[in-house]
PDB file of C-alpha atoms in Angstrom:
ATOM      1  CA  MET Q 181      12.129  -6.077  -4.817  1.00 97.00           C
ATOM      2  CA  ASN Q 182      15.767  -8.014  -5.146  1.00 98.00           C
ATOM      3  CA  PHE Q 183      15.567 -10.716  -3.533  1.00 98.00           C
ATOM      4  CA  HIS Q 184      19.905 -11.829  -2.578  1.00 98.00           C
ATOM      5  CA  VAL Q 185      20.666 -14.726  -2.048  1.00 98.00           C
ATOM      6  CA  LEU Q 186      24.182 -16.186  -0.374  1.00 98.00           C
ATOM      7  CA  THR Q 187      25.193 -19.253  -1.396  1.00 98.00           C
ATOM      8  CA  LEU Q 188      26.987 -22.400  -1.868  1.00 97.00           C
ATOM      9  CA  PHE Q 189      24.441 -23.710  -5.097  1.00 97.00           C
ATOM     10  CA  PRO Q 190      23.281 -21.088  -6.917  1.00 98.00           C
ATOM     11  CA  GLU Q 191      21.803 -23.796  -9.804  1.00 98.00           C
ATOM     12  CA  ILE Q 192      19.337 -24.679  -6.961  1.00 97.00           C
ATOM     13  CA  PHE Q 193      17.374 -21.409  -7.311  1.00 98.00           C
ATOM     14  CA  ASP Q 194      16.809 -22.202 -11.470  1.00 97.00           C
ATOM     15  CA  ALA Q 195      13.664 -23.865 -10.184  1.00 96.00           C
ATOM     16  CA  LEU Q 196      12.394 -20.902  -8.846  1.00 96.00           C
ATOM     17  CA  ASN Q 197      12.105 -19.915 -12.887  1.00 94.00           C
ATOM     18  CA  HIS Q 198       8.280 -21.292 -13.337  1.00 94.00           C
ATOM     19  CA  SER Q 199       5.036 -20.249 -12.596  1.00 94.00           C
ATOM     20  CA  MET Q 200       4.075 -17.326 -10.678  1.00 94.00           C
ATOM     21  CA  ILE Q 201       7.423 -16.163  -9.874  1.00 96.00           C
ATOM     22  CA  LYS Q 202       8.384 -16.280 -13.205  1.00 96.00           C
ATOM     23  CA  ARG Q 203       6.500 -14.581 -14.453  1.00 95.00           C
ATOM     24  CA  GLY Q 204       7.352 -11.475 -11.589  1.00 97.00           C
ATOM     25  CA  CYS Q 205      10.803 -11.624 -12.524  1.00 97.00           C
ATOM     26  CA  GLU Q 206       9.984 -11.478 -16.513  1.00 97.00           C
ATOM     27  CA  ASP Q 207       7.506  -8.105 -15.583  1.00 97.00           C
ATOM     28  CA  HIS Q 208      10.619  -7.204 -12.992  1.00 97.00           C
ATOM     29  CA  LYS Q 209       8.553  -6.695 -10.426  1.00 97.00           C
ATOM     30  CA  ILE Q 210      11.085  -8.770  -8.543  1.00 98.00           C
ATOM     31  CA  ALA Q 211      14.108 -10.051  -9.283  1.00 98.00           C
ATOM     32  CA  ILE Q 212      16.084 -12.664  -7.592  1.00 98.00           C
ATOM     33  CA  ASN Q 213      19.782 -12.452  -7.639  1.00 98.00           C
ATOM     34  CA  PRO Q 214      21.621 -15.894  -6.425  1.00 98.00           C
ATOM     35  CA  VAL Q 215      26.084 -15.040  -5.226  1.00 98.00           C
ATOM     36  CA  ASN Q 216      27.841 -17.558  -4.756  1.00 98.00           C
ATOM     37  CA  ILE Q 217      30.179 -17.536  -1.786  1.00 98.00           C
ATOM     38  CA  ARG Q 218      32.775 -19.751  -3.433  1.00 97.00           C
ATOM     39  CA  ASP Q 219      33.940 -16.739  -5.634  1.00 97.00           C
ATOM     40  CA  PHE Q 220      34.850 -15.546  -2.240  1.00 97.00           C
ATOM     41  CA  ALA Q 221      37.292 -18.278  -1.461  1.00 96.00           C
ATOM     42  CA  ILE Q 222      40.255 -18.442   0.789  1.00 88.00           C
ATOM     43  CA  ASN Q 223      42.481 -19.562  -1.456  1.00 90.00           C
ATOM     44  CA  ALA Q 224      42.492 -21.158  -4.984  1.00 87.00           C
ATOM     45  CA  ARG Q 225      41.396 -24.357  -3.919  1.00 89.00           C
ATOM     46  CA  GLY Q 226      37.781 -22.767  -2.707  1.00 89.00           C
ATOM     47  CA  GLN Q 227      37.649 -23.412  -0.035  1.00 94.00           C
ATOM     48  CA  THR Q 228      34.522 -21.913   2.594  1.00 96.00           C
ATOM     49  CA  ASP Q 229      34.598 -23.965   5.288  1.00 96.00           C
ATOM     50  CA  GLY Q 230      36.897 -25.419   8.530  1.00 95.00           C
ATOM     51  CA  TYR Q 231      37.027 -28.037  11.030  1.00 95.00           C
ATOM     52  CA  PRO Q 232      35.133 -26.814  14.189  1.00 94.00           C
ATOM     53  CA  PHE Q 233      37.309 -24.918  17.245  1.00 95.00           C
ATOM     54  CA  GLY Q 234      36.474 -26.677  20.160  1.00 95.00           C
ATOM     55  CA  GLY Q 235      35.564 -29.581  18.251  1.00 92.00           C
ATOM     56  CA  GLY Q 236      32.643 -31.850  16.890  1.00 90.00           C
ATOM     57  CA  ALA Q 237      31.500 -33.644  13.280  1.00 89.00           C
ATOM     58  CA  GLY Q 238      31.105 -31.602  10.552  1.00 92.00           C
ATOM     59  CA  MET Q 239      31.995 -28.341   8.407  1.00 95.00           C
ATOM     60  CA  VAL Q 240      31.575 -24.412  10.144  1.00 96.00           C
ATOM     61  CA  MET Q 241      31.023 -22.022   6.605  1.00 97.00           C
ATOM     62  CA  MET Q 242      33.883 -19.488   6.864  1.00 97.00           C
ATOM     63  CA  ALA Q 243      32.770 -15.904   7.797  1.00 98.00           C
ATOM     64  CA  GLN Q 244      35.484 -14.522   5.308  1.00 97.00           C
ATOM     65  CA  PRO Q 245      33.619 -15.646   2.272  1.00 98.00           C
ATOM     66  CA  ILE Q 246      30.003 -15.074   3.678  1.00 98.00           C
ATOM     67  CA  TYR Q 247      31.460 -11.158   3.835  1.00 98.00           C
ATOM     68  CA  ASP Q 248      33.267 -10.958   1.018  1.00 98.00           C
ATOM     69  CA  ALA Q 249      30.442 -12.111  -0.747  1.00 98.00           C
ATOM     70  CA  TYR Q 250      27.775  -9.466   1.467  1.00 98.00           C
ATOM     71  CA  LYS Q 251      29.790  -7.015   0.602  1.00 98.00           C
ATOM     72  CA  SER Q 252      29.924  -7.750  -2.886  1.00 98.00           C
ATOM     73  CA  LEU Q 253      26.525  -6.607  -3.062  1.00 98.00           C
ATOM     74  CA  GLU Q 254      26.812  -3.006  -2.267  1.00 97.00           C
ATOM     75  CA  ILE Q 255      24.044  -2.969   0.197  1.00 94.00           C
ATOM     76  CA  SER Q 256      24.425  -1.018   2.841  1.00 86.00           C
ATOM     77  CA  ASP Q 257      20.648  -1.053   4.937  1.00 91.00           C
ATOM     78  CA  ALA Q 258      19.080  -4.275   3.297  1.00 97.00           C
ATOM     79  CA  ARG Q 259      17.158  -6.402   5.962  1.00 98.00           C
ATOM     80  CA  VAL Q 260      20.067  -9.285   5.986  1.00 98.00           C
ATOM     81  CA  VAL Q 261      18.030 -12.898   7.218  1.00 98.00           C
ATOM     82  CA  TYR Q 262      19.693 -15.931   7.680  1.00 98.00           C
ATOM     83  CA  LEU Q 263      18.261 -19.428   7.160  1.00 98.00           C
ATOM     84  CA  THR Q 264      18.361 -21.376  10.450  1.00 96.00           C
ATOM     85  CA  PRO Q 265      16.333 -24.055  12.739  1.00 95.00           C
ATOM     86  CA  GLN Q 266      16.764 -21.424  15.283  1.00 95.00           C
ATOM     87  CA  GLY Q 267      15.438 -18.854  14.256  1.00 97.00           C
ATOM     88  CA  LYS Q 268      11.598 -17.259  13.908  1.00 97.00           C
ATOM     89  CA  VAL Q 269       9.266 -19.594  12.705  1.00 97.00           C
ATOM     90  CA  PHE Q 270       8.145 -17.770   9.307  1.00 98.00           C
ATOM     91  CA  ASN Q 271       4.350 -16.963   8.874  1.00 95.00           C
ATOM     92  CA  GLN Q 272       2.146 -15.533   6.808  1.00 94.00           C
ATOM     93  CA  THR Q 273       2.472 -12.224   8.259  1.00 94.00           C
ATOM     94  CA  LEU Q 274       6.593 -12.960   8.370  1.00 97.00           C
ATOM     95  CA  ALA Q 275       6.032 -12.436   4.176  1.00 97.00           C
ATOM     96  CA  ALA Q 276       3.814  -9.891   3.883  1.00 95.00           C
ATOM     97  CA  GLU Q 277       6.195  -7.416   6.676  1.00 97.00           C
ATOM     98  CA  LEU Q 278       9.524  -8.664   4.451  1.00 98.00           C
ATOM     99  CA  ALA Q 279       7.111  -8.197   1.022  1.00 97.00           C
ATOM    100  CA  ARG Q 280       7.747  -4.183   1.801  1.00 97.00           C
ATOM    101  CA  GLU Q 281      11.664  -4.570   1.508  1.00 98.00           C
ATOM    102  CA  PRO Q 282      13.060  -3.175  -1.276  1.00 98.00           C
ATOM    103  CA  ASP Q 283      16.302  -5.741  -0.998  1.00 98.00           C
ATOM    104  CA  LEU Q 284      16.452  -8.271   0.654  1.00 98.00           C
ATOM    105  CA  VAL Q 285      19.723 -10.522   1.546  1.00 98.00           C
ATOM    106  CA  LEU Q 286      19.515 -14.489   2.182  1.00 98.00           C
ATOM    107  CA  LEU Q 287      21.860 -16.119   3.929  1.00 98.00           C
ATOM    108  CA  CYS Q 288      22.610 -19.456   3.182  1.00 98.00           C
ATOM    109  CA  GLY Q 289      23.644 -22.269   6.132  1.00 96.00           C
ATOM    110  CA  HIS Q 290      25.196 -25.511   5.049  1.00 93.00           C
ATOM    111  CA  TYR Q 291      27.478 -28.175   7.139  1.00 88.00           C
ATOM    112  CA  GLU Q 292      26.733 -27.375  10.675  1.00 89.00           C
ATOM    113  CA  GLY Q 293      26.374 -23.789  10.064  1.00 93.00           C
ATOM    114  CA  VAL Q 294      28.538 -20.517   9.688  1.00 97.00           C
ATOM    115  CA  ASP Q 295      30.372 -19.186  11.708  1.00 97.00           C
ATOM    116  CA  GLN Q 296      28.533 -17.118  14.643  1.00 97.00           C
ATOM    117  CA  ARG Q 297      30.324 -14.604  13.541  1.00 98.00           C
ATOM    118  CA  ILE Q 298      29.195 -13.602  10.866  1.00 98.00           C
ATOM    119  CA  ILE Q 299      25.777 -13.740  12.086  1.00 98.00           C
ATOM    120  CA  ASP Q 300      26.444 -10.582  14.927  1.00 98.00           C
ATOM    121  CA  GLU Q 301      28.148  -9.174  12.277  1.00 98.00           C
ATOM    122  CA  ILE Q 302      25.408  -8.342   9.343  1.00 98.00           C
ATOM    123  CA  ALA Q 303      22.438 -10.726  10.308  1.00 98.00           C
ATOM    124  CA  THR Q 304      19.132  -8.021  10.832  1.00 98.00           C
ATOM    125  CA  ASP Q 305      16.638 -11.364  11.002  1.00 98.00           C
ATOM    126  CA  GLU Q 306      17.283 -15.130  12.390  1.00 98.00           C
ATOM    127  CA  ILE Q 307      14.333 -17.181  10.283  1.00 98.00           C
ATOM    128  CA  SER Q 308      13.223 -20.686  10.045  1.00 98.00           C
ATOM    129  CA  ILE Q 309      10.253 -22.099   7.947  1.00 98.00           C
ATOM    130  CA  GLY Q 310       9.909 -24.802  10.756  1.00 96.00           C
ATOM    131  CA  ASP Q 311      11.206 -27.068  13.718  1.00 95.00           C
ATOM    132  CA  PHE Q 312      12.895 -29.510  11.018  1.00 95.00           C
ATOM    133  CA  VAL Q 313      17.233 -29.511   9.805  1.00 94.00           C
ATOM    134  CA  LEU Q 314      17.864 -29.197   6.329  1.00 95.00           C
ATOM    135  CA  THR Q 315      21.045 -30.120   5.077  1.00 94.00           C
ATOM    136  CA  GLY Q 316      21.192 -26.925   3.769  1.00 96.00           C
ATOM    137  CA  GLY Q 317      19.060 -23.181   3.462  1.00 97.00           C
ATOM    138  CA  GLU Q 318      18.758 -23.081   0.161  1.00 98.00           C
ATOM    139  CA  LEU Q 319      15.008 -25.154   0.129  1.00 97.00           C
ATOM    140  CA  ALA Q 320      14.196 -22.638   2.904  1.00 98.00           C
ATOM    141  CA  ALA Q 321      15.572 -19.593   1.170  1.00 98.00           C
ATOM    142  CA  MET Q 322      13.339 -20.681  -2.512  1.00 98.00           C
ATOM    143  CA  THR Q 323      10.373 -20.736  -0.015  1.00 98.00           C
ATOM    144  CA  ILE Q 324      10.925 -17.426   1.464  1.00 98.00           C
ATOM    145  CA  ILE Q 325      11.089 -16.164  -2.113  1.00 98.00           C
ATOM    146  CA  ASP Q 326       8.213 -17.984  -3.398  1.00 97.00           C
ATOM    147  CA  ALA Q 327       5.633 -17.131  -0.041  1.00 97.00           C
ATOM    148  CA  VAL Q 328       6.862 -13.124   0.265  1.00 98.00           C
ATOM    149  CA  GLY Q 329       7.478 -12.842  -3.867  1.00 97.00           C
ATOM    150  CA  ARG Q 330       3.886 -13.542  -4.613  1.00 95.00           C
ATOM    151  CA  LEU Q 331       3.026 -10.581  -2.177  1.00 96.00           C
ATOM    152  CA  VAL Q 332       5.004  -8.086  -4.274  1.00 96.00           C
ATOM    153  CA  PRO Q 333       2.800  -5.481  -5.515  1.00 93.00           C
ATOM    154  CA  HIS Q 334       1.502  -6.907  -9.235  1.00 92.00           C
ATOM    155  CA  VAL Q 335       3.317 -10.341  -8.751  1.00 95.00           C
ATOM    156  CA  ILE Q 336      -0.183 -11.639  -8.323  1.00 90.00           C
ATOM    157  CA  LYS Q 337      -3.788 -10.245  -8.269  1.00 83.00           C
ATOM    158  CA  SER Q 338      -4.368  -8.472  -5.461  1.00 79.00           C
ATOM    159  CA  GLU Q 339      -8.307  -9.597  -5.674  1.00 74.00           C
ATOM    160  CA  SER Q 340      -6.025 -13.510  -5.518  1.00 75.00           C
ATOM    161  CA  LEU Q 341      -4.648 -12.598  -2.594  1.00 77.00           C
ATOM    162  CA  ALA Q 342      -8.000 -11.328  -0.532  1.00 71.00           C
ATOM    163  CA  HIS Q 343      -9.483 -14.756   0.849  1.00 66.00           C
ATOM    164  CA  GLU Q 344      -6.914 -17.464   0.669  1.00 73.00           C
ATOM    165  CA  SER Q 345      -5.090 -19.029   3.781  1.00 72.00           C
ATOM    166  CA  PHE Q 346      -4.106 -16.657   6.996  1.00 79.00           C
ATOM    167  CA  SER Q 347      -4.888 -13.329   5.061  1.00 74.00           C
ATOM    168  CA  THR Q 348      -7.790 -13.293   7.289  1.00 80.00           C
ATOM    169  CA  GLY Q 349      -6.891 -15.266  10.715  1.00 85.00           C
ATOM    170  CA  LEU Q 350      -9.244 -17.995   8.796  1.00 92.00           C
ATOM    171  CA  LEU Q 351      -7.793 -21.333   6.460  1.00 92.00           C
ATOM    172  CA  GLU Q 352      -9.519 -20.574   2.776  1.00 90.00           C
ATOM    173  CA  TYR Q 353     -12.735 -21.806   1.975  1.00 92.00           C
ATOM    174  CA  PRO Q 354     -13.225 -24.832  -0.139  1.00 95.00           C
ATOM    175  CA  GLN Q 355     -12.468 -24.416  -4.287  1.00 95.00           C
ATOM    176  CA  PHE Q 356     -14.712 -26.284  -6.859  1.00 97.00           C
ATOM    177  CA  THR Q 357     -14.664 -26.477 -10.185  1.00 96.00           C
ATOM    178  CA  ARG Q 358     -16.185 -27.712 -13.386  1.00 95.00           C
ATOM    179  CA  PRO Q 359     -17.306 -31.285 -13.841  1.00 97.00           C
ATOM    180  CA  ARG Q 360     -20.464 -30.264 -11.425  1.00 97.00           C
ATOM    181  CA  VAL Q 361     -20.520 -33.901 -10.385  1.00 96.00           C
ATOM    182  CA  PHE Q 362     -17.107 -35.768  -9.905  1.00 97.00           C
ATOM    183  CA  MET Q 363     -17.144 -39.454  -8.729  1.00 97.00           C
ATOM    184  CA  GLY Q 364     -20.817 -38.828  -7.184  1.00 97.00           C
ATOM    185  CA  ARG Q 365     -19.797 -35.612  -5.421  1.00 96.00           C
ATOM    186  CA  LYS Q 366     -22.095 -32.624  -6.710  1.00 97.00           C
ATOM    187  CA  VAL Q 367     -20.588 -29.135  -6.333  1.00 97.00           C
ATOM    188  CA  PRO Q 368     -22.550 -27.188  -3.606  1.00 97.00           C
ATOM    189  CA  GLU Q 369     -26.055 -26.091  -4.826  1.00 97.00           C
ATOM    190  CA  VAL Q 370     -24.748 -22.225  -3.399  1.00 97.00           C
ATOM    191  CA  LEU Q 371     -21.820 -21.610  -6.100  1.00 97.00           C
ATOM    192  CA  LEU Q 372     -24.422 -22.492  -8.941  1.00 97.00           C
ATOM    193  CA  SER Q 373     -26.855 -19.884  -7.821  1.00 97.00           C
ATOM    194  CA  GLY Q 374     -25.527 -16.876  -8.571  1.00 96.00           C
ATOM    195  CA  HIS Q 375     -26.465 -15.734  -5.817  1.00 97.00           C
ATOM    196  CA  HIS Q 376     -23.237 -14.035  -4.642  1.00 97.00           C
ATOM    197  CA  GLY Q 377     -24.265 -12.808  -0.926  1.00 97.00           C
ATOM    198  CA  GLU Q 378     -25.590 -16.316  -0.410  1.00 97.00           C
ATOM    199  CA  ILE Q 379     -22.497 -17.500  -1.304  1.00 97.00           C
ATOM    200  CA  GLU Q 380     -19.902 -14.962   0.777  1.00 94.00           C
ATOM    201  CA  LYS Q 381     -22.164 -16.329   3.556  1.00 97.00           C
ATOM    202  CA  TRP Q 382     -21.615 -19.941   2.363  1.00 97.00           C
ATOM    203  CA  ARG Q 383     -17.813 -19.709   1.744  1.00 95.00           C
ATOM    204  CA  GLN Q 384     -17.364 -17.529   5.471  1.00 95.00           C
ATOM    205  CA  HIS Q 385     -18.969 -20.254   7.355  1.00 97.00           C
ATOM    206  CA  GLN Q 386     -16.786 -22.820   5.271  1.00 97.00           C
ATOM    207  CA  ALA Q 387     -13.454 -20.801   6.196  1.00 94.00           C
ATOM    208  CA  LEU Q 388     -14.428 -20.846   9.554  1.00 96.00           C
ATOM    209  CA  GLU Q 389     -15.536 -24.693  10.103  1.00 97.00           C
ATOM    210  CA  ALA Q 390     -12.065 -25.671   8.107  1.00 96.00           C
ATOM    211  CA  THR Q 391     -10.367 -23.228  10.142  1.00 95.00           C
ATOM    212  CA  ARG Q 392     -11.528 -24.586  13.567  1.00 96.00           C
ATOM    213  CA  ARG Q 393     -11.641 -28.473  12.631  1.00 97.00           C
ATOM    214  CA  LYS Q 394      -8.319 -28.121  10.879  1.00 96.00           C
ATOM    215  CA  ARG Q 395      -6.206 -25.791  13.053  1.00 94.00           C
ATOM    216  CA  PRO Q 396      -8.091 -24.570  16.124  1.00 95.00           C
ATOM    217  CA  ASP Q 397      -5.033 -22.633  17.611  1.00 93.00           C
ATOM    218  CA  LEU Q 398      -5.449 -19.656  14.916  1.00 91.00           C
ATOM    219  CA  LEU Q 399      -9.642 -19.031  16.617  1.00 93.00           C
ATOM    220  CA  GLU Q 400      -7.461 -19.611  19.725  1.00 86.00           C
ATOM    221  CA  GLU Q 401      -4.902 -16.471  18.923  1.00 78.00           C
ATOM    222  CA  ASN Q 402      -7.785 -14.521  17.229  1.00 70.00           C
ATOM    223  CA  GLU Q 403      -9.488 -14.664  20.384  1.00 70.00           C
ATOM    224  CA  ASN Q 404      -6.223 -14.091  22.001  1.00 70.00           C
ATOM    225  CA  GLY Q 405      -4.930 -11.561  20.768  1.00 58.00           C
TER     226      GLY Q 405
END
């Protein structure tokens, strides 16, 4: 899967060169291609923004440099996601849906946003990572790349994904490792029993209780769905 990121700050995406995403890139399961919108500036000064028509604070990213950056990809049928607080809230279901795409274009706004006309022209989706405002779309794009990229087949072992939070509509059960006792807190005996049936029952119960305690809205969604 190829992630193409239209951004004013391509160097930010070097931060993804770690852990499972790095391994996915090295194994050629995913690729991250930041495209610098400044390379398509309208003049020699590298201008990519302008004052908003109608007045107001801040600057707005121009449509033409973004469009030219997008056209340079030479991809005509990819989904183009504009990262915006006004978009559909990102979740695990949407991540799994996007992971099936061969190419995904992520448009990172900045300043006061981008000219509405480029959104209307190229964006197929508007996505938000939550009800808050960032200085730009780059951190949101990195979040989506990480969440989506790990779901691409063979980036992470499928069994590692089977019981994690949201995969079954519940939060994940608690995890424990060595030592058996830490600051007086013991690992639950059932996990040391070797009885896989009882361990599975315990984990299912713990996942349900964690969801009921921390995210009861997920249980309500399952009941209503």
